[in-house]
Amino acid sequence: MLTVSQLTSLQAILPVDRIHLDANMCKRYGQDWTRYTTPQAAAIVFPVSIEEVQALVRWANVAGVGIVPSGGRTGLSGGAVAAQGEVVVSLERMNRIDGFDPLARTVRCQAGVITAALQQFATDNGLYYPVDFASSGSSQIGGNIATNAGGIRVVRYGMTREWVAGLTVVTGSGEVLECNLGLAKNNTGYDFRHLFIGSEGTLGLVVEATMRLTDPPPATTVLLLALPRLEDIMAVFHAFRSALTLQAFEFFSDLALTHVLAAEHATAPLAERQPFYVLLELEAPTPDAEEQALQQFSRCMEQGWVTDGVLAQSQQQAKALWRLREGISAAITPFTPYKNDISVLVSQLPVFVTRLQALLTRDYPDFEVLWYGHIGDGNLHINVLKPVDWALADFQHACEQVNEQVFALVAEFAGSMSAEHGVGLLKRDYLAVTRSAADIALMRGVRAVFDPNGIMNPGKLLA
Ligand code: MLT
Ligand code: ZN
Protein backbone atom coordinates (compact mmCIF):
# COMPACT_ATOMS: atom_id res chain seq x y z
CA MET A 1 0.00 0.00 0.00
CA LEU A 2 1.11 3.53 -0.69
CA THR A 3 1.30 5.99 2.20
CA VAL A 4 -0.81 9.13 2.05
CA SER A 5 2.17 11.26 1.17
CA GLN A 6 3.31 8.82 -1.57
CA LEU A 7 -0.18 8.86 -3.06
CA THR A 8 -0.50 12.62 -2.84
CA SER A 9 2.77 13.14 -4.68
CA LEU A 10 1.76 10.53 -7.27
CA GLN A 11 -1.51 12.39 -7.87
CA ALA A 12 0.52 15.48 -8.64
CA ILE A 13 1.97 13.64 -11.67
CA LEU A 14 -1.04 11.87 -13.16
CA PRO A 15 -4.76 12.65 -13.16
CA VAL A 16 -6.65 10.47 -10.67
CA ASP A 17 -8.49 8.56 -13.40
CA ARG A 18 -5.13 7.16 -14.55
CA ILE A 19 -4.17 5.91 -11.08
CA HIS A 20 -5.94 2.72 -10.02
CA LEU A 21 -5.81 1.33 -6.50
CA ASP A 22 -8.71 -1.13 -6.50
CA ALA A 23 -8.08 -4.81 -5.87
CA ASN A 24 -9.40 -6.02 -9.24
CA MET A 25 -7.14 -3.77 -11.26
CA CYS A 26 -4.17 -4.55 -8.98
CA LYS A 27 -4.73 -8.26 -9.52
CA ARG A 28 -5.30 -7.98 -13.26
CA TYR A 29 -2.31 -5.75 -14.00
CA GLY A 30 -0.13 -7.13 -11.23
CA GLN A 31 0.51 -10.46 -12.91
CA ASP A 32 1.50 -12.04 -16.19
CA TRP A 33 0.61 -15.51 -17.50
CA THR A 34 2.50 -17.24 -14.69
CA ARG A 35 0.47 -18.52 -11.75
CA TYR A 36 3.18 -19.33 -9.22
CA THR A 37 3.29 -15.94 -7.47
CA THR A 38 0.50 -13.96 -5.82
CA PRO A 39 0.27 -10.41 -7.18
CA GLN A 40 0.51 -7.61 -4.58
CA ALA A 41 0.56 -4.40 -6.61
CA ALA A 42 0.07 -1.14 -4.69
CA ALA A 43 -1.31 0.76 -7.70
CA ILE A 44 -1.60 0.66 -11.49
CA VAL A 45 -0.80 3.79 -13.44
CA PHE A 46 -1.32 4.64 -17.10
CA PRO A 47 1.06 7.31 -18.42
CA VAL A 48 0.45 8.70 -21.91
CA SER A 49 3.78 10.42 -22.63
CA ILE A 50 7.52 10.04 -22.14
CA GLU A 51 7.43 13.05 -19.81
CA GLU A 52 4.90 11.30 -17.58
CA VAL A 53 6.99 8.11 -17.50
CA GLN A 54 10.02 10.17 -16.56
CA ALA A 55 8.08 11.95 -13.80
CA LEU A 56 6.89 8.56 -12.49
CA VAL A 57 10.43 7.22 -12.32
CA ARG A 58 11.62 10.33 -10.52
CA TRP A 59 8.69 10.02 -8.10
CA ALA A 60 9.52 6.35 -7.44
CA ASN A 61 13.14 7.24 -6.64
CA VAL A 62 12.07 9.89 -4.12
CA ALA A 63 9.19 7.86 -2.66
CA GLY A 64 11.30 4.67 -2.49
CA VAL A 65 8.64 2.65 -4.33
CA GLY A 66 9.43 -0.11 -6.84
CA ILE A 67 8.16 0.09 -10.43
CA VAL A 68 7.04 -2.88 -12.51
CA PRO A 69 6.88 -2.01 -16.23
CA SER A 70 3.89 -3.68 -17.81
CA GLY A 71 3.20 -4.57 -21.45
CA GLY A 72 0.75 -7.24 -22.62
CA ARG A 73 1.61 -9.38 -19.54
CA THR A 74 1.93 -12.51 -21.64
CA GLY A 75 5.31 -13.45 -20.09
CA LEU A 76 5.94 -16.90 -18.67
CA SER A 77 8.68 -16.24 -16.11
CA GLY A 78 6.98 -13.77 -13.77
CA GLY A 79 8.93 -10.78 -15.11
CA ALA A 80 5.82 -8.56 -15.03
CA VAL A 81 4.49 -9.71 -11.66
CA ALA A 82 4.21 -7.05 -8.94
CA ALA A 83 4.79 -9.29 -5.94
CA GLN A 84 5.95 -6.80 -3.31
CA GLY A 85 3.79 -3.70 -3.30
CA GLU A 86 5.20 -2.06 -6.43
CA VAL A 87 3.46 0.40 -8.70
CA VAL A 88 2.73 -1.15 -12.08
CA VAL A 89 3.38 1.22 -14.98
CA SER A 90 1.21 0.07 -17.86
CA LEU A 91 2.27 1.49 -21.21
CA GLU A 92 -0.87 0.34 -23.02
CA ARG A 93 -2.09 3.89 -23.70
CA MET A 94 1.17 4.74 -25.44
CA ASN A 95 0.26 2.78 -28.55
CA ARG A 96 0.93 5.08 -31.49
CA ILE A 97 2.65 3.91 -34.67
CA ASP A 98 4.15 6.74 -36.71
CA GLY A 99 7.34 7.94 -38.30
CA PHE A 100 7.25 5.35 -41.09
CA ASP A 101 10.35 5.69 -43.26
CA PRO A 102 9.79 3.65 -46.44
CA LEU A 103 13.34 4.23 -47.64
CA ALA A 104 15.02 3.11 -44.40
CA ARG A 105 12.23 0.54 -43.89
CA THR A 106 11.76 1.51 -40.28
CA VAL A 107 8.79 2.62 -38.24
CA ARG A 108 8.51 4.32 -34.87
CA CYS A 109 6.33 2.55 -32.28
CA GLN A 110 5.38 3.57 -28.78
CA ALA A 111 5.94 0.81 -26.24
CA GLY A 112 2.27 -0.15 -25.97
CA VAL A 113 1.82 -1.03 -29.66
CA ILE A 114 0.41 -4.55 -29.93
CA THR A 115 2.71 -6.88 -31.91
CA ALA A 116 -0.09 -7.82 -34.34
CA ALA A 117 -0.74 -4.11 -35.02
CA LEU A 118 2.89 -3.65 -36.09
CA GLN A 119 2.65 -6.78 -38.25
CA GLN A 120 -0.51 -5.37 -39.87
CA PHE A 121 1.06 -1.95 -40.36
CA ALA A 122 4.00 -3.57 -42.16
CA THR A 123 1.68 -5.63 -44.38
CA ASP A 124 -0.44 -2.58 -45.22
CA ASN A 125 2.74 -0.89 -46.41
CA GLY A 126 3.94 -3.80 -48.54
CA LEU A 127 6.50 -4.93 -45.96
CA TYR A 128 6.80 -7.51 -43.17
CA TYR A 129 7.51 -7.58 -39.44
CA PRO A 130 8.70 -11.14 -38.90
CA VAL A 131 8.75 -11.68 -35.13
CA ASP A 132 5.69 -13.82 -34.46
CA PHE A 133 4.23 -15.98 -31.71
CA ALA A 134 0.88 -17.20 -30.44
CA SER A 135 0.45 -14.17 -28.13
CA SER A 136 1.10 -11.56 -30.83
CA GLY A 137 -2.53 -10.40 -30.53
CA SER A 138 -1.93 -9.14 -26.98
CA SER A 139 1.83 -8.80 -26.40
CA GLN A 140 3.27 -5.29 -26.79
CA ILE A 141 6.41 -4.08 -28.54
CA GLY A 142 7.90 -2.62 -25.33
CA GLY A 143 7.51 -5.96 -23.57
CA ASN A 144 8.87 -7.84 -26.58
CA ILE A 145 11.97 -5.65 -26.47
CA ALA A 146 12.38 -5.88 -22.69
CA THR A 147 12.24 -9.68 -22.95
CA ASN A 148 13.89 -10.03 -26.39
CA ALA A 149 10.90 -12.12 -27.50
CA GLY A 150 11.53 -15.01 -29.87
CA GLY A 151 8.71 -17.14 -31.26
CA ILE A 152 8.20 -19.34 -34.28
CA ARG A 153 10.35 -17.69 -36.96
CA VAL A 154 13.63 -17.25 -35.12
CA VAL A 155 15.24 -19.92 -37.30
CA ARG A 156 14.74 -17.58 -40.28
CA TYR A 157 14.64 -14.04 -38.83
CA GLY A 158 16.22 -14.14 -35.37
CA MET A 159 14.82 -12.69 -32.13
CA THR A 160 13.33 -9.23 -31.48
CA ARG A 161 16.87 -7.89 -30.96
CA GLU A 162 17.54 -8.10 -34.71
CA TRP A 163 14.62 -5.79 -35.48
CA VAL A 164 15.30 -2.90 -33.12
CA ALA A 165 17.00 -0.02 -34.94
CA GLY A 166 16.58 2.50 -32.15
CA LEU A 167 15.18 2.85 -28.66
CA THR A 168 13.99 5.63 -26.42
CA VAL A 169 14.28 4.60 -22.79
CA VAL A 170 13.75 6.18 -19.40
CA THR A 171 16.49 4.87 -17.14
CA GLY A 172 15.96 3.90 -13.51
CA SER A 173 17.42 7.24 -12.50
CA GLY A 174 14.99 9.14 -14.72
CA GLU A 175 17.16 10.09 -17.68
CA VAL A 176 15.73 9.84 -21.19
CA LEU A 177 18.18 8.15 -23.58
CA GLU A 178 17.99 7.91 -27.36
CA CYS A 179 19.79 4.69 -28.24
CA ASN A 180 21.16 4.32 -31.78
CA LEU A 181 18.78 6.88 -33.37
CA GLY A 182 17.33 4.30 -35.77
CA LEU A 183 20.57 4.27 -37.75
CA ALA A 184 21.78 1.37 -39.86
CA LYS A 185 25.39 2.22 -39.05
CA ASN A 186 26.52 3.92 -35.86
CA ASN A 187 29.87 2.79 -34.52
CA THR A 188 30.24 5.14 -31.57
CA GLY A 189 30.99 2.96 -28.60
CA TYR A 190 28.73 1.15 -26.14
CA ASP A 191 25.36 0.46 -27.70
CA PHE A 192 22.92 0.80 -24.76
CA ARG A 193 20.12 -0.38 -27.03
CA HIS A 194 21.40 -3.92 -26.65
CA LEU A 195 21.61 -3.62 -22.86
CA PHE A 196 17.95 -2.65 -22.68
CA ILE A 197 16.87 -5.45 -25.05
CA GLY A 198 16.28 -8.42 -22.76
CA SER A 199 16.87 -6.40 -19.57
CA GLU A 200 13.38 -7.32 -18.29
CA GLY A 201 12.63 -3.84 -17.01
CA THR A 202 15.54 -3.87 -14.58
CA LEU A 203 17.43 -0.92 -16.10
CA GLY A 204 14.53 1.35 -16.99
CA LEU A 205 11.48 1.49 -19.21
CA VAL A 206 11.42 1.18 -22.99
CA VAL A 207 9.04 3.94 -24.07
CA GLU A 208 9.51 4.07 -27.85
CA ALA A 209 11.30 2.02 -30.48
CA THR A 210 12.27 2.30 -34.11
CA MET A 211 11.56 -1.11 -35.58
CA ARG A 212 12.99 -2.55 -38.77
CA LEU A 213 10.74 -4.04 -41.42
CA THR A 214 11.68 -6.33 -44.30
CA ASP A 215 10.41 -7.81 -47.56
CA PRO A 216 7.33 -10.00 -47.27
CA PRO A 217 8.25 -13.71 -47.38
CA PRO A 218 7.73 -15.62 -50.62
CA ALA A 219 5.00 -18.26 -50.89
CA THR A 220 5.49 -20.99 -48.31
CA THR A 221 4.56 -24.63 -47.85
CA VAL A 222 3.58 -26.13 -44.51
CA LEU A 223 4.22 -29.80 -43.67
CA LEU A 224 3.52 -31.88 -40.62
CA LEU A 225 5.65 -35.02 -40.21
CA ALA A 226 5.34 -37.89 -37.72
CA LEU A 227 8.51 -39.24 -36.08
CA PRO A 228 8.96 -42.38 -34.00
CA ARG A 229 12.21 -41.11 -32.40
CA LEU A 230 13.08 -37.65 -31.15
CA GLU A 231 16.79 -38.23 -31.71
CA ASP A 232 16.20 -38.34 -35.50
CA ILE A 233 14.71 -34.87 -35.55
CA MET A 234 17.95 -33.10 -36.42
CA ALA A 235 18.53 -35.44 -39.37
CA VAL A 236 15.16 -34.26 -40.70
CA PHE A 237 16.15 -30.64 -39.96
CA HIS A 238 19.40 -31.09 -41.85
CA ALA A 239 17.71 -32.76 -44.83
CA PHE A 240 15.22 -29.93 -45.34
CA ARG A 241 17.56 -27.10 -44.45
CA SER A 242 20.21 -28.26 -46.92
CA ALA A 243 17.70 -28.14 -49.77
CA LEU A 244 15.34 -25.28 -48.90
CA THR A 245 14.96 -22.13 -46.82
CA LEU A 246 13.13 -22.83 -43.57
CA GLN A 247 10.69 -20.25 -42.22
CA ALA A 248 9.97 -22.40 -39.17
CA PHE A 249 10.95 -25.77 -37.76
CA GLU A 250 8.83 -26.61 -34.71
CA PHE A 251 8.05 -29.84 -32.89
CA PHE A 252 5.65 -31.31 -30.34
CA SER A 253 5.01 -34.61 -28.65
CA ASP A 254 1.95 -36.80 -29.07
CA LEU A 255 0.81 -35.93 -25.55
CA ALA A 256 0.91 -32.24 -26.49
CA LEU A 257 -1.15 -33.10 -29.58
CA THR A 258 -3.70 -34.96 -27.44
CA HIS A 259 -4.19 -31.87 -25.27
CA VAL A 260 -4.48 -29.43 -28.14
CA LEU A 261 -6.93 -31.67 -30.02
CA ALA A 262 -9.10 -31.91 -26.90
CA ALA A 263 -9.01 -28.16 -26.28
CA GLU A 264 -9.70 -27.24 -29.90
CA HIS A 265 -12.21 -30.06 -30.54
CA ALA A 266 -10.12 -31.00 -33.55
CA THR A 267 -9.26 -34.34 -35.15
CA ALA A 268 -5.79 -35.83 -35.50
CA PRO A 269 -4.07 -34.65 -38.68
CA LEU A 270 -2.55 -38.06 -39.53
CA ALA A 271 -4.13 -41.51 -39.44
CA GLU A 272 -1.21 -42.98 -37.53
CA ARG A 273 -0.02 -41.47 -34.24
CA GLN A 274 3.70 -41.31 -33.42
CA PRO A 275 5.47 -40.03 -30.29
CA PHE A 276 6.66 -36.81 -32.00
CA TYR A 277 5.70 -34.44 -34.81
CA VAL A 278 7.60 -31.78 -36.71
CA LEU A 279 5.90 -28.78 -38.25
CA LEU A 280 7.89 -27.15 -41.03
CA GLU A 281 7.21 -24.03 -43.01
CA LEU A 282 9.38 -23.84 -46.11
CA GLU A 283 9.90 -21.09 -48.64
CA ALA A 284 8.51 -22.53 -51.85
CA PRO A 285 8.11 -19.76 -54.37
CA THR A 286 8.29 -22.12 -57.37
CA PRO A 287 6.94 -25.59 -58.30
CA ASP A 288 10.60 -26.72 -58.22
CA ALA A 289 10.88 -25.85 -54.55
CA GLU A 290 7.69 -27.79 -53.76
CA GLU A 291 9.15 -30.74 -55.64
CA GLN A 292 12.33 -30.40 -53.59
CA ALA A 293 10.25 -30.48 -50.39
CA LEU A 294 8.55 -33.69 -51.48
CA GLN A 295 11.91 -35.24 -52.37
CA GLN A 296 13.24 -34.49 -48.90
CA PHE A 297 10.07 -35.91 -47.38
CA SER A 298 10.56 -39.18 -49.36
CA ARG A 299 14.18 -39.30 -48.25
CA CYS A 300 13.19 -38.95 -44.58
CA MET A 301 10.61 -41.73 -45.05
CA GLU A 302 13.19 -44.03 -46.68
CA GLN A 303 15.58 -43.45 -43.80
CA GLY A 304 12.83 -44.33 -41.29
CA TRP A 305 13.16 -40.94 -39.58
CA VAL A 306 9.59 -40.11 -40.59
CA THR A 307 6.67 -42.52 -40.98
CA ASP A 308 3.92 -40.28 -42.26
CA GLY A 309 3.28 -36.67 -43.21
CA VAL A 310 0.82 -34.19 -44.62
CA LEU A 311 1.43 -31.20 -46.85
CA ALA A 312 -1.09 -28.38 -46.50
CA GLN A 313 -3.10 -27.97 -49.71
CA SER A 314 -4.48 -24.55 -48.87
CA GLN A 315 -3.95 -21.56 -46.61
CA GLN A 316 -6.74 -22.86 -44.43
CA GLN A 317 -5.05 -26.25 -44.01
CA ALA A 318 -1.74 -24.57 -43.28
CA LYS A 319 -3.45 -22.51 -40.57
CA ALA A 320 -5.08 -25.63 -39.10
CA LEU A 321 -1.68 -27.37 -38.90
CA TRP A 322 -0.18 -24.32 -37.21
CA ARG A 323 -3.04 -24.33 -34.65
CA LEU A 324 -1.81 -27.74 -33.53
CA ARG A 325 1.48 -26.17 -32.52
CA GLU A 326 0.42 -22.69 -31.48
CA GLY A 327 -2.60 -23.90 -29.51
CA ILE A 328 -0.59 -26.06 -27.11
CA SER A 329 0.29 -23.38 -24.59
CA ALA A 330 -3.32 -22.22 -24.15
CA ALA A 331 -4.59 -25.82 -24.13
CA ILE A 332 -2.45 -26.73 -21.12
CA THR A 333 -2.81 -23.47 -19.17
CA PRO A 334 -5.67 -24.95 -17.05
CA PHE A 335 -3.16 -27.57 -15.79
CA THR A 336 -0.87 -24.88 -14.27
CA PRO A 337 2.15 -26.29 -16.09
CA TYR A 338 5.62 -26.12 -14.59
CA LYS A 339 7.54 -24.75 -17.54
CA ASN A 340 11.05 -25.28 -18.71
CA ASP A 341 12.41 -23.36 -21.67
CA ILE A 342 15.89 -24.67 -22.37
CA SER A 343 18.26 -24.64 -25.31
CA VAL A 344 21.49 -26.20 -26.49
CA LEU A 345 23.38 -25.94 -29.76
CA VAL A 346 21.40 -27.71 -32.49
CA SER A 347 24.43 -29.92 -33.15
CA GLN A 348 24.18 -31.18 -29.54
CA LEU A 349 20.45 -31.87 -29.64
CA PRO A 350 20.38 -35.58 -30.61
CA VAL A 351 22.60 -36.59 -27.67
CA PHE A 352 21.02 -34.04 -25.33
CA VAL A 353 17.43 -35.15 -25.97
CA THR A 354 18.37 -38.80 -25.48
CA ARG A 355 19.81 -37.98 -22.06
CA LEU A 356 16.92 -35.68 -21.20
CA GLN A 357 14.29 -38.26 -22.16
CA ALA A 358 15.93 -40.85 -19.92
CA LEU A 359 16.08 -38.38 -17.04
CA LEU A 360 12.47 -37.23 -17.33
CA THR A 361 11.11 -40.78 -17.67
CA ARG A 362 13.02 -41.77 -14.55
CA ASP A 363 12.21 -38.70 -12.42
CA TYR A 364 8.68 -37.81 -13.50
CA PRO A 365 6.96 -41.20 -13.51
CA ASP A 366 3.73 -39.77 -12.10
CA PHE A 367 3.23 -36.56 -14.03
CA GLU A 368 2.26 -35.81 -17.61
CA VAL A 369 5.31 -34.30 -19.33
CA LEU A 370 4.77 -32.54 -22.65
CA TRP A 371 7.46 -31.59 -25.13
CA TYR A 372 7.18 -28.88 -27.74
CA GLY A 373 9.11 -25.91 -28.98
CA HIS A 374 11.33 -24.29 -31.52
CA ILE A 375 13.62 -27.22 -32.09
CA GLY A 376 15.22 -25.63 -35.15
CA ASP A 377 16.71 -23.12 -32.66
CA GLY A 378 17.74 -25.88 -30.23
CA ASN A 379 14.92 -24.65 -27.94
CA LEU A 380 12.72 -27.14 -26.05
CA HIS A 381 9.68 -26.28 -23.92
CA ILE A 382 9.25 -29.04 -21.36
CA ASN A 383 5.91 -28.65 -19.56
CA VAL A 384 4.94 -30.76 -16.57
CA LEU A 385 1.19 -30.75 -15.85
CA LYS A 386 -0.12 -30.46 -12.32
CA PRO A 387 -2.45 -33.33 -11.41
CA VAL A 388 -5.75 -31.85 -10.14
CA ASP A 389 -5.38 -33.40 -6.71
CA TRP A 390 -1.91 -31.89 -6.06
CA ALA A 391 -1.53 -28.63 -4.14
CA LEU A 392 0.37 -26.04 -6.20
CA ALA A 393 3.18 -25.65 -3.64
CA ASP A 394 3.78 -29.43 -3.41
CA PHE A 395 3.74 -29.75 -7.16
CA GLN A 396 6.18 -26.87 -7.57
CA HIS A 397 8.46 -28.38 -4.96
CA ALA A 398 8.41 -31.80 -6.69
CA CYS A 399 9.19 -30.16 -10.06
CA GLU A 400 12.01 -28.10 -8.58
CA GLN A 401 13.71 -31.28 -7.38
CA VAL A 402 13.74 -32.68 -10.91
CA ASN A 403 14.68 -29.28 -12.27
CA GLU A 404 18.02 -29.52 -10.49
CA GLN A 405 18.82 -32.56 -12.64
CA VAL A 406 17.52 -30.97 -15.83
CA PHE A 407 19.61 -27.86 -15.26
CA ALA A 408 22.68 -29.91 -14.39
CA LEU A 409 22.29 -31.53 -17.81
CA VAL A 410 21.79 -28.14 -19.48
CA ALA A 411 24.98 -26.91 -17.80
CA GLU A 412 26.88 -30.04 -18.90
CA PHE A 413 25.89 -29.25 -22.50
CA ALA A 414 26.70 -25.53 -22.05
CA GLY A 415 23.09 -24.63 -22.84
CA SER A 416 20.65 -21.97 -21.68
CA MET A 417 18.26 -22.41 -18.78
CA SER A 418 15.93 -19.83 -20.34
CA ALA A 419 16.11 -19.73 -24.11
CA GLU A 420 13.30 -17.26 -24.82
CA HIS A 421 10.97 -16.78 -21.84
CA GLY A 422 13.47 -14.75 -19.83
CA VAL A 423 14.49 -15.05 -16.21
CA GLY A 424 11.96 -12.94 -14.27
CA LEU A 425 11.13 -14.33 -10.86
CA LEU A 426 10.68 -17.98 -11.69
CA LYS A 427 14.13 -18.67 -13.12
CA ARG A 428 16.08 -16.06 -11.19
CA ASP A 429 17.68 -18.44 -8.74
CA TYR A 430 18.97 -20.60 -11.60
CA LEU A 431 20.86 -17.85 -13.41
CA ALA A 432 24.21 -19.43 -12.58
CA VAL A 433 23.31 -22.48 -14.69
CA THR A 434 24.08 -20.40 -17.76
CA ARG A 435 25.88 -17.25 -16.57
CA SER A 436 29.27 -17.29 -14.84
CA ALA A 437 29.94 -15.62 -11.47
CA ALA A 438 31.89 -12.91 -13.31
CA ASP A 439 28.95 -12.36 -15.67
CA ILE A 440 26.51 -12.03 -12.79
CA ALA A 441 28.75 -9.62 -10.88
CA LEU A 442 29.00 -7.40 -13.97
CA MET A 443 25.23 -7.60 -14.50
CA ARG A 444 24.75 -6.30 -10.95
CA GLY A 445 27.20 -3.49 -11.67
CA VAL A 446 25.37 -2.51 -14.87
CA ARG A 447 22.08 -2.54 -13.04
CA ALA A 448 23.44 -0.25 -10.35
CA VAL A 449 24.61 2.26 -12.98
CA PHE A 450 21.20 2.56 -14.65
CA ASP A 451 19.09 2.09 -11.52
CA PRO A 452 21.16 3.25 -8.51
CA ASN A 453 18.24 3.13 -6.06
CA GLY A 454 17.01 -0.31 -7.15
CA ILE A 455 13.48 0.79 -8.03
CA MET A 456 13.22 -0.92 -11.40
CA ASN A 457 11.44 -4.28 -11.34
CA PRO A 458 12.98 -5.23 -8.00
CA GLY A 459 13.76 -8.89 -7.41
CA LYS A 460 13.61 -9.83 -11.09
CA LEU A 461 16.48 -11.30 -13.09
CA LEU A 462 19.02 -10.85 -10.25
CA ALA A 463 18.33 -11.67 -6.61
C1 MLT B 1 5.36 -21.37 -27.24
O1 MLT B 1 6.38 -21.67 -27.85
O2 MLT B 1 4.26 -21.90 -27.47
C2 MLT B 1 5.46 -20.27 -26.24
O3 MLT B 1 6.79 -20.03 -25.88
C3 MLT B 1 4.60 -20.47 -25.04
C4 MLT B 1 4.93 -21.63 -24.19
O4 MLT B 1 6.08 -22.06 -24.14
O5 MLT B 1 4.05 -22.15 -23.51
ZN1 ZN C 1 8.13 -20.70 -27.35
PDB file of C-alpha atoms and ligand atoms in Angstrom, residues 76 133-134 151-152 250 325-326 328-329 332 339 341 372-374 381 383 420-421, ligand 1:
ATOM      1  CA  LEU A  76       5.940 -16.895 -18.669  1.00  0.00           C
ATOM      2  CA  PHE A 133       4.227 -15.983 -31.713  1.00  0.00           C
ATOM      3  CA  ALA A 134       0.876 -17.195 -30.440  1.00  0.00           C
ATOM      4  CA  GLY A 151       8.711 -17.135 -31.263  1.00  0.00           C
ATOM      5  CA  ILE A 152       8.197 -19.337 -34.280  1.00  0.00           C
ATOM      6  CA  GLU A 250       8.826 -26.612 -34.708  1.00  0.00           C
ATOM      7  CA  ARG A 325       1.481 -26.175 -32.518  1.00  0.00           C
ATOM      8  CA  GLU A 326       0.422 -22.688 -31.483  1.00  0.00           C
ATOM      9  CA  ILE A 328      -0.586 -26.061 -27.113  1.00  0.00           C
ATOM     10  CA  SER A 329       0.293 -23.383 -24.592  1.00  0.00           C
ATOM     11  CA  ILE A 332      -2.451 -26.735 -21.117  1.00  0.00           C
ATOM     12  CA  LYS A 339       7.536 -24.750 -17.543  1.00  0.00           C
ATOM     13  CA  ASP A 341      12.411 -23.356 -21.670  1.00  0.00           C
ATOM     14  CA  TYR A 372       7.182 -28.881 -27.735  1.00  0.00           C
ATOM     15  CA  GLY A 373       9.112 -25.906 -28.982  1.00  0.00           C
ATOM     16  CA  HIS A 374      11.335 -24.287 -31.515  1.00  0.00           C
ATOM     17  CA  HIS A 381       9.681 -26.275 -23.916  1.00  0.00           C
ATOM     18  CA  ASN A 383       5.910 -28.649 -19.556  1.00  0.00           C
ATOM     19  CA  GLU A 420      13.304 -17.255 -24.822  1.00  0.00           C
ATOM     20  CA  HIS A 421      10.967 -16.785 -21.836  1.00  0.00           C
TER      21      HIS A 421
HETATM   22  C1  MLT B   1       5.361 -21.367 -27.236  1.00  0.00           C
HETATM   23  O1  MLT B   1       6.376 -21.675 -27.851  1.00  0.00           O
HETATM   24  O2  MLT B   1       4.263 -21.895 -27.470  1.00  0.00           O
HETATM   25  C2  MLT B   1       5.464 -20.273 -26.240  1.00  0.00           C
HETATM   26  O3  MLT B   1       6.787 -20.026 -25.884  1.00  0.00           O
HETATM   27  C3  MLT B   1       4.595 -20.471 -25.040  1.00  0.00           C
HETATM   28  C4  MLT B   1       4.930 -21.633 -24.186  1.00  0.00           C
HETATM   29  O4  MLT B   1       6.075 -22.055 -24.138  1.00  0.00           O
HETATM   30  O5  MLT B   1       4.046 -22.149 -23.512  1.00  0.00           O
END
